[in-house]
Short mmCIF file of C-alpha atoms in Angstrom, two decimals:
data_model
loop_
_atom_site.label_atom_id
_atom_site.label_comp_id
_atom_site.label_asym_id
_atom_site.label_seq_id
_atom_site.Cartn_x
_atom_site.Cartn_y
_atom_site.Cartn_z
CA MET A 5 27.01 -4.32 -4.93
CA THR A 6 25.77 -6.93 -2.31
CA THR A 7 27.89 -7.84 0.60
CA GLN A 8 27.74 -11.63 1.30
CA VAL A 9 26.89 -12.64 4.92
CA LEU A 10 29.17 -15.60 5.90
CA PRO A 11 27.51 -17.86 8.29
CA LYS A 12 28.53 -18.02 11.88
CA VAL A 13 30.75 -21.14 12.42
CA ASN A 14 32.54 -20.79 15.89
CA SER A 15 31.45 -24.11 17.43
CA LEU A 16 32.08 -27.56 16.25
CA GLY A 17 28.31 -28.14 15.54
CA ASP A 18 28.44 -25.09 13.39
CA TRP A 19 31.24 -26.46 11.24
CA ALA A 20 29.74 -29.92 10.78
CA SER A 21 26.39 -28.59 9.43
CA LEU A 22 28.39 -26.36 6.97
CA ALA A 23 30.46 -29.38 5.78
CA PHE A 24 27.33 -31.73 5.42
CA GLU A 25 25.50 -28.91 3.74
CA LYS A 26 28.46 -28.33 1.20
CA HIS A 27 28.78 -31.77 0.19
CA PHE A 28 25.17 -32.67 0.17
CA GLN A 29 24.51 -29.73 -2.14
CA LYS A 30 27.42 -30.94 -4.60
CA THR A 31 25.92 -34.48 -4.51
CA LEU A 32 22.33 -33.17 -5.45
CA LYS A 33 23.72 -30.75 -8.11
CA HIS A 34 25.38 -33.44 -10.29
CA GLU A 35 22.39 -35.91 -9.95
CA PRO A 36 20.44 -34.93 -12.83
CA GLU A 37 23.26 -35.07 -15.38
CA VAL A 38 24.54 -38.33 -14.13
CA LEU A 39 21.30 -39.84 -14.92
CA LYS A 40 21.57 -38.45 -18.37
CA ASP A 41 24.82 -40.15 -18.67
CA ARG A 42 26.18 -37.81 -21.20
CA ASP A 43 29.45 -36.56 -19.40
CA PRO A 44 31.77 -38.63 -17.21
CA GLU A 45 32.99 -35.59 -15.27
CA GLU A 46 29.41 -35.29 -13.86
CA LEU A 47 29.48 -38.82 -12.57
CA HIS A 48 32.95 -38.04 -11.09
CA GLN A 49 31.81 -34.90 -9.23
CA MET A 50 28.70 -36.79 -7.69
CA ARG A 51 30.89 -39.57 -6.61
CA VAL A 52 33.42 -37.10 -5.05
CA GLY A 53 30.40 -35.38 -3.25
CA MET A 54 29.12 -38.71 -1.78
CA ARG A 55 32.83 -39.60 -0.52
CA ARG A 56 33.11 -36.40 1.06
CA LEU A 57 29.59 -36.44 2.45
CA ARG A 58 30.70 -40.00 3.98
CA SER A 59 33.74 -38.57 5.19
CA ALA A 60 32.05 -35.94 7.14
CA ALA A 61 29.55 -38.37 8.40
CA GLN A 62 32.51 -40.47 9.90
CA GLY A 63 34.65 -37.39 11.00
CA PHE A 64 31.81 -35.79 12.81
CA ARG A 65 30.62 -38.80 14.21
CA PRO A 66 31.22 -37.68 17.93
CA VAL A 67 29.57 -34.40 17.24
CA VAL A 68 26.26 -35.19 15.22
CA THR A 69 23.29 -37.57 15.78
CA LEU A 70 22.40 -38.55 12.06
CA PRO A 71 19.06 -40.30 11.19
CA LYS A 72 19.77 -43.89 10.69
CA ALA A 73 18.76 -43.55 6.97
CA ALA A 74 21.49 -41.08 6.44
CA GLN A 75 24.26 -42.54 8.41
CA ASP A 76 27.78 -43.25 6.77
CA GLN A 77 27.03 -46.82 6.09
CA LYS A 78 24.18 -45.63 3.75
CA ILE A 79 26.13 -43.31 1.99
CA GLY A 80 29.00 -45.52 1.49
CA LYS A 81 26.45 -48.05 -0.34
CA ILE A 82 25.65 -45.18 -3.16
CA ALA A 83 29.17 -44.17 -3.37
CA ARG A 84 30.51 -47.70 -3.91
CA CYS A 85 27.85 -48.04 -6.59
CA LEU A 86 28.84 -44.72 -8.37
CA GLY A 87 32.53 -45.93 -7.84
CA GLY A 88 32.01 -49.08 -9.73
CA LEU A 89 31.08 -47.01 -12.70
CA ARG A 90 33.54 -44.33 -12.48
CA ASP A 91 36.20 -47.13 -12.50
CA LEU A 92 35.17 -48.38 -15.79
CA ASP A 93 34.98 -44.80 -17.39
CA VAL A 94 38.54 -44.28 -15.90
CA LEU A 95 39.60 -47.62 -17.56
CA LEU A 96 38.09 -47.00 -21.02
CA GLU A 97 39.47 -43.32 -20.97
CA ALA A 98 43.04 -44.71 -20.03
CA LEU A 99 42.67 -47.25 -22.87
CA GLU A 100 41.42 -45.17 -25.54
CA ASN A 101 43.56 -41.93 -24.94
CA ARG A 102 46.57 -43.06 -23.15
CA TYR A 103 47.51 -46.43 -24.25
CA LYS A 104 45.87 -47.29 -27.69
CA PRO A 105 47.44 -44.42 -29.75
CA ASN A 106 50.94 -46.00 -28.87
CA LEU A 107 50.12 -49.45 -30.10
CA PRO A 108 50.79 -51.20 -33.46
CA THR A 109 47.61 -51.72 -35.57
CA LEU A 110 47.14 -55.40 -34.86
CA GLU A 111 47.27 -54.90 -31.16
CA GLN A 112 44.83 -51.81 -31.66
CA VAL A 113 42.30 -54.23 -33.27
CA GLU A 114 42.73 -56.69 -30.31
CA LEU A 115 42.08 -53.65 -27.80
CA ASP A 116 39.22 -52.48 -29.57
CA LYS A 117 37.47 -55.99 -29.24
CA ALA A 118 38.18 -55.75 -25.45
CA MET A 119 37.02 -52.41 -25.12
CA GLN A 120 33.52 -53.39 -26.68
CA GLN A 121 33.30 -55.82 -23.90
CA LEU A 122 34.26 -53.03 -21.19
CA ARG A 123 31.54 -50.87 -22.61
CA LYS A 124 29.02 -53.76 -22.31
CA GLN A 125 30.04 -53.89 -18.55
CA ARG A 126 29.74 -50.16 -18.24
CA ARG A 127 26.18 -50.21 -19.59
CA GLN A 128 25.39 -52.71 -16.87
CA ALA A 129 27.06 -50.71 -14.28
CA PHE A 130 25.05 -47.77 -15.42
CA LYS A 131 21.64 -49.64 -15.00
CA LYS A 132 22.89 -50.46 -11.43
CA VAL A 133 23.44 -46.68 -10.82
CA ARG A 134 20.08 -45.53 -12.12
CA ALA A 135 18.37 -48.26 -10.22
CA ILE A 136 19.89 -47.07 -6.84
CA LEU A 137 19.66 -43.47 -7.53
CA GLY A 138 15.73 -44.26 -8.00
CA ASP A 139 15.60 -46.61 -4.92
CA LYS A 140 13.71 -46.15 -1.89
CA SER A 141 16.84 -46.28 0.41
CA TYR A 142 18.63 -43.43 -1.55
CA LEU A 143 15.46 -41.14 -1.75
CA MET A 144 15.03 -41.85 2.02
CA LEU A 145 18.85 -40.76 2.78
CA LYS A 146 18.03 -37.41 0.71
CA GLN A 147 14.90 -36.65 2.58
CA LYS A 148 16.48 -37.59 6.30
CA LEU A 149 19.63 -35.70 5.67
CA GLN A 150 17.68 -32.56 4.38
CA GLU A 151 15.53 -32.89 7.46
CA TRP A 152 18.68 -33.13 9.65
CA LEU A 153 20.05 -29.98 7.91
CA ASP A 154 16.87 -28.00 8.62
CA SER A 155 16.92 -29.04 12.28
CA PRO A 156 20.36 -30.49 13.48
CA ILE A 157 20.57 -32.71 16.19
CA TYR A 158 24.19 -32.68 18.26
CA THR A 159 25.80 -34.11 20.76
CA ASP A 160 27.07 -32.08 24.11
CA ILE A 161 30.46 -31.63 22.69
CA SER A 162 29.07 -29.79 19.59
CA LEU A 163 29.08 -26.42 21.56
CA LEU A 164 32.77 -26.57 21.95
CA PRO A 165 34.70 -23.79 20.10
CA ILE A 166 36.37 -25.58 17.00
CA GLN A 167 39.71 -24.41 17.36
CA GLU A 168 40.11 -26.22 20.73
CA VAL A 169 39.04 -29.53 19.64
CA LEU A 170 40.40 -29.56 16.13
CA PRO A 171 43.55 -31.73 17.32
CA ASP A 172 41.50 -34.08 19.05
CA LEU A 173 39.66 -34.70 15.85
CA LEU A 174 42.68 -34.86 13.46
CA LEU A 175 45.21 -36.43 15.62
CA PRO A 176 43.63 -39.92 15.74
CA GLU A 177 43.06 -39.82 12.13
CA ILE A 178 46.67 -39.13 11.45
CA SER A 179 47.84 -41.88 13.89
CA GLN A 180 45.83 -44.37 12.31
CA LEU A 181 47.39 -43.47 8.92
CA PHE A 182 50.96 -43.68 10.23
CA LEU A 183 50.29 -46.99 11.70
CA HIS A 184 49.33 -48.52 8.63
CA PRO A 185 51.53 -51.54 7.48
CA GLY A 186 51.48 -50.22 3.73
CA TRP A 187 54.22 -47.76 4.39
CA LEU A 188 56.75 -50.57 4.66
CA VAL A 189 55.91 -52.04 1.33
CA GLY A 190 59.16 -52.28 -0.74
CA ALA A 191 61.14 -51.34 2.33
CA GLU A 192 64.43 -52.99 3.37
CA LYS A 193 65.91 -52.97 6.85
CA GLU A 194 69.52 -52.06 7.37
CA ASP A 195 71.95 -52.17 10.45
CA LEU A 196 72.01 -48.71 11.88
CA GLU A 197 75.88 -49.05 12.28
CA THR A 198 76.03 -49.26 8.73
CA SER A 199 73.53 -46.46 7.66
CA ASP A 200 74.55 -42.81 7.07
CA ASN A 201 70.68 -41.70 7.76
CA GLN A 202 69.66 -42.22 11.21
CA ASP A 203 66.38 -39.96 10.64
CA PHE A 204 64.13 -43.08 9.54
CA LEU A 205 61.84 -45.06 12.01
CA LEU A 206 63.83 -47.10 14.41
CA GLN A 207 63.18 -50.65 15.48
CA LYS A 208 64.70 -52.62 18.09
CA THR A 209 65.22 -56.43 17.39
CA ASN A 210 67.23 -58.52 19.94
CA SER A 211 68.91 -55.56 21.44
CA LYS A 212 70.05 -54.37 17.86
CA TYR A 213 68.64 -51.43 16.23
CA GLN A 214 67.87 -51.38 12.64
CA VAL A 215 66.46 -48.73 10.22
CA ILE A 216 64.21 -48.67 7.50
CA LYS A 217 65.81 -48.26 4.29
CA ILE A 218 64.12 -47.81 0.69
CA ASN A 219 64.97 -49.56 -2.18
CA ASN A 220 67.57 -47.88 -4.54
CA GLU A 221 66.27 -46.22 -7.34
CA THR A 222 68.00 -48.33 -10.14
CA SER A 223 66.69 -51.74 -8.31
CA ALA A 224 63.54 -53.45 -9.31
CA ILE A 225 60.46 -53.08 -7.35
CA ASN A 226 58.63 -56.47 -6.83
CA ILE A 227 55.89 -56.54 -4.10
CA SER A 228 53.65 -59.55 -3.20
CA ASP A 229 50.15 -59.75 -3.50
CA THR A 230 49.62 -59.10 0.31
CA GLU A 231 51.90 -55.91 -0.07
CA GLU A 232 49.69 -54.99 -3.33
CA GLU A 233 46.60 -55.31 -1.00
CA ASN A 234 48.38 -53.14 1.60
CA LEU A 235 49.15 -50.64 -0.65
CA HIS A 236 45.50 -50.52 -1.90
CA SER A 237 44.40 -50.23 1.76
CA LEU A 238 46.88 -47.44 2.41
CA ARG A 239 45.49 -45.41 -0.45
CA LYS A 240 41.95 -45.70 1.30
CA GLU A 241 43.37 -44.39 4.51
CA VAL A 242 45.13 -41.46 2.77
CA LYS A 243 42.32 -40.56 0.95
CA ARG A 244 39.97 -40.55 4.07
CA VAL A 245 42.81 -38.27 5.74
CA ARG A 246 42.94 -36.13 2.85
CA TYR A 247 38.85 -35.63 2.76
CA GLN A 248 38.94 -35.00 6.55
CA MET A 249 41.88 -32.59 6.54
CA SER A 250 40.27 -30.55 3.58
CA LEU A 251 37.24 -29.82 5.81
CA PHE A 252 39.76 -27.47 8.13
CA THR A 253 41.87 -25.67 5.68
CA GLU A 254 40.42 -22.28 6.94
CA PHE A 255 42.09 -23.18 10.38
CA TYR A 256 45.60 -23.71 9.40
CA GLY A 257 48.36 -22.15 7.39
CA PRO A 258 50.53 -23.03 4.41
CA THR A 259 52.44 -25.92 6.45
CA TYR A 260 49.24 -27.66 6.63
CA GLU A 261 48.34 -27.11 2.84
CA ALA A 262 51.60 -28.51 2.20
CA TYR A 263 50.75 -31.85 4.01
CA LEU A 264 47.44 -31.75 2.39
CA LYS A 265 49.02 -31.64 -1.06
CA ASP A 266 51.29 -34.55 0.01
CA MET A 267 48.21 -36.53 1.07
CA LYS A 268 46.55 -35.63 -2.71
CA GLU A 269 49.80 -36.86 -4.37
CA LEU A 270 50.00 -40.19 -2.32
CA GLN A 271 46.24 -40.88 -3.12
CA GLU A 272 47.04 -40.02 -6.87
CA TYR A 273 50.34 -42.25 -6.88
CA LEU A 274 48.95 -45.30 -4.99
CA GLY A 275 45.93 -44.96 -7.51
CA ASP A 276 48.16 -45.04 -10.48
CA ILE A 277 49.87 -48.17 -9.20
CA GLN A 278 46.35 -49.81 -8.51
CA ASP A 279 44.97 -48.66 -11.97
CA SER A 280 47.69 -50.50 -13.75
CA ALA A 281 47.23 -53.79 -11.78
CA VAL A 282 43.41 -53.57 -12.36
CA LEU A 283 43.69 -52.55 -16.20
CA ARG A 284 45.84 -55.79 -16.53
CA GLU A 285 43.44 -58.04 -14.63
CA PHE A 286 40.34 -56.54 -16.64
CA MET A 287 42.27 -57.14 -20.08
CA GLU A 288 43.24 -60.69 -19.16
CA ASN A 289 39.84 -61.78 -18.01
CA ILE A 290 38.18 -60.17 -21.08
CA LEU A 291 40.62 -61.73 -23.61
CA GLN A 292 41.07 -64.95 -21.46
CA SER A 293 44.68 -65.01 -22.14
CA ASN A 294 47.95 -63.55 -20.83
CA ILE A 295 48.41 -60.10 -22.22
CA ASP A 296 52.21 -60.55 -22.48
CA LYS A 297 51.35 -62.86 -25.62
CA VAL A 298 48.47 -61.06 -27.08
CA LEU A 299 49.05 -57.41 -26.41
CA PRO A 300 52.77 -57.39 -25.58
CA ASN A 301 53.26 -53.77 -26.27
CA LEU A 302 50.25 -52.78 -23.91
CA ALA A 303 51.62 -55.08 -21.37
CA MET A 304 55.17 -53.00 -21.51
CA GLN A 305 53.33 -49.89 -21.29
CA LEU A 306 51.36 -50.96 -18.16
CA LYS A 307 54.46 -52.08 -16.64
CA GLN A 308 56.20 -48.82 -17.29
CA SER A 309 53.46 -47.09 -16.04
CA ARG A 310 53.20 -48.93 -12.75
CA GLU A 311 57.04 -48.68 -12.33
CA LYS A 312 56.82 -44.76 -12.60
CA ALA A 313 54.01 -44.47 -10.20
CA LEU A 314 55.92 -46.76 -7.70
CA ARG A 315 59.10 -44.49 -8.05
CA LYS A 316 56.83 -41.60 -7.35
CA TRP A 317 55.31 -43.13 -4.33
CA GLN A 318 58.76 -43.90 -2.79
CA VAL A 319 59.79 -40.57 -2.82
CA LEU A 320 56.89 -39.80 -0.34
CA GLN A 321 57.01 -42.97 1.45
CA ARG A 322 60.67 -42.15 2.30
CA ARG A 323 59.49 -38.79 3.45
CA TYR A 324 56.81 -40.30 5.89
CA LEU A 325 59.21 -42.81 7.19
CA ASN A 326 61.30 -40.05 8.24
CA ILE A 327 60.33 -39.72 12.15
CA GLN A 328 61.02 -35.91 11.95
CA VAL A 329 58.30 -35.35 9.34
CA ARG A 330 55.92 -37.18 11.27
CA GLN A 331 56.51 -35.11 14.35
CA ASN A 332 56.39 -32.00 12.50
CA PHE A 333 53.06 -33.23 11.09
CA ARG A 334 51.58 -33.86 14.49
CA SER A 335 52.89 -30.58 15.75
CA GLU A 336 51.28 -28.75 12.93
CA LEU A 337 47.80 -30.13 13.95
CA LEU A 338 48.15 -28.81 17.53
CA ARG A 339 48.19 -25.23 16.42
CA PRO A 340 44.99 -24.22 14.64
CA VAL A 341 44.78 -20.38 13.85
CA THR A 342 42.54 -18.85 16.37
#
């Protein structure tokens, strides 16, 4: 029996290197199978690796000096290309396994025609992935990042003990998330005098306090195009925070894990909301028709899926509009384990 020797990771720089190494190796591991294009899960895992690698590049920007060819903008370009292909895989999988079995025969025939077009788009997207993974810029990214890992270049603050500076890394990320306008999508305002819940975020307008109130669960949820964009943008912020927080789970306890779980669920529910809208738009572009007429049962399923996701989102929305929850979240970040 051999004893594994764990790397010494006391400083901020040590931890940055460990994060880059972990996500870089994950990306490389799945690349060969992605190029074979046999298993969609391989693409998913490589995309996750690239996204987390980019998150590390962004989160540790004050700590490391990366070569130009391996900075977060370059990583983001590759991740977006992988993401375009992955999004088509998700749409095809949802149509085939989630929606099609519940449709009447005539609608299944129409759906099959649309899916043929989606598969054609997927073939084009895969050609782009194959091209970019063979492109000089990607090969240079891998080379330069490996060279950096072999001989890391840090800024002066990299020598600081990680426990001492973790709050300084994480709190700005959380603050940016909490200030996002997406939190107010679908919310109403109510006079504080008539409210029985005073824990929500308070605003003062013309010397009169108001409280944010989430729509009642029995009412319809109607959001504008601008609000739709805000939810999509909020999902990106949540994902960024989730990836950043996941780098430091070793330094916190179960409360931190609970907040991280919330971030994962927020990303999932907001993603489900977005997927329903994207799927409908895809179908209408392909069919050149309103799917309410051509595929009424599919349209109804998409609406129901969207409503379900919106309800789940509202539960967490209500939680994170609670000022005490926000304060507790910030307080938790101030107490990393020594």
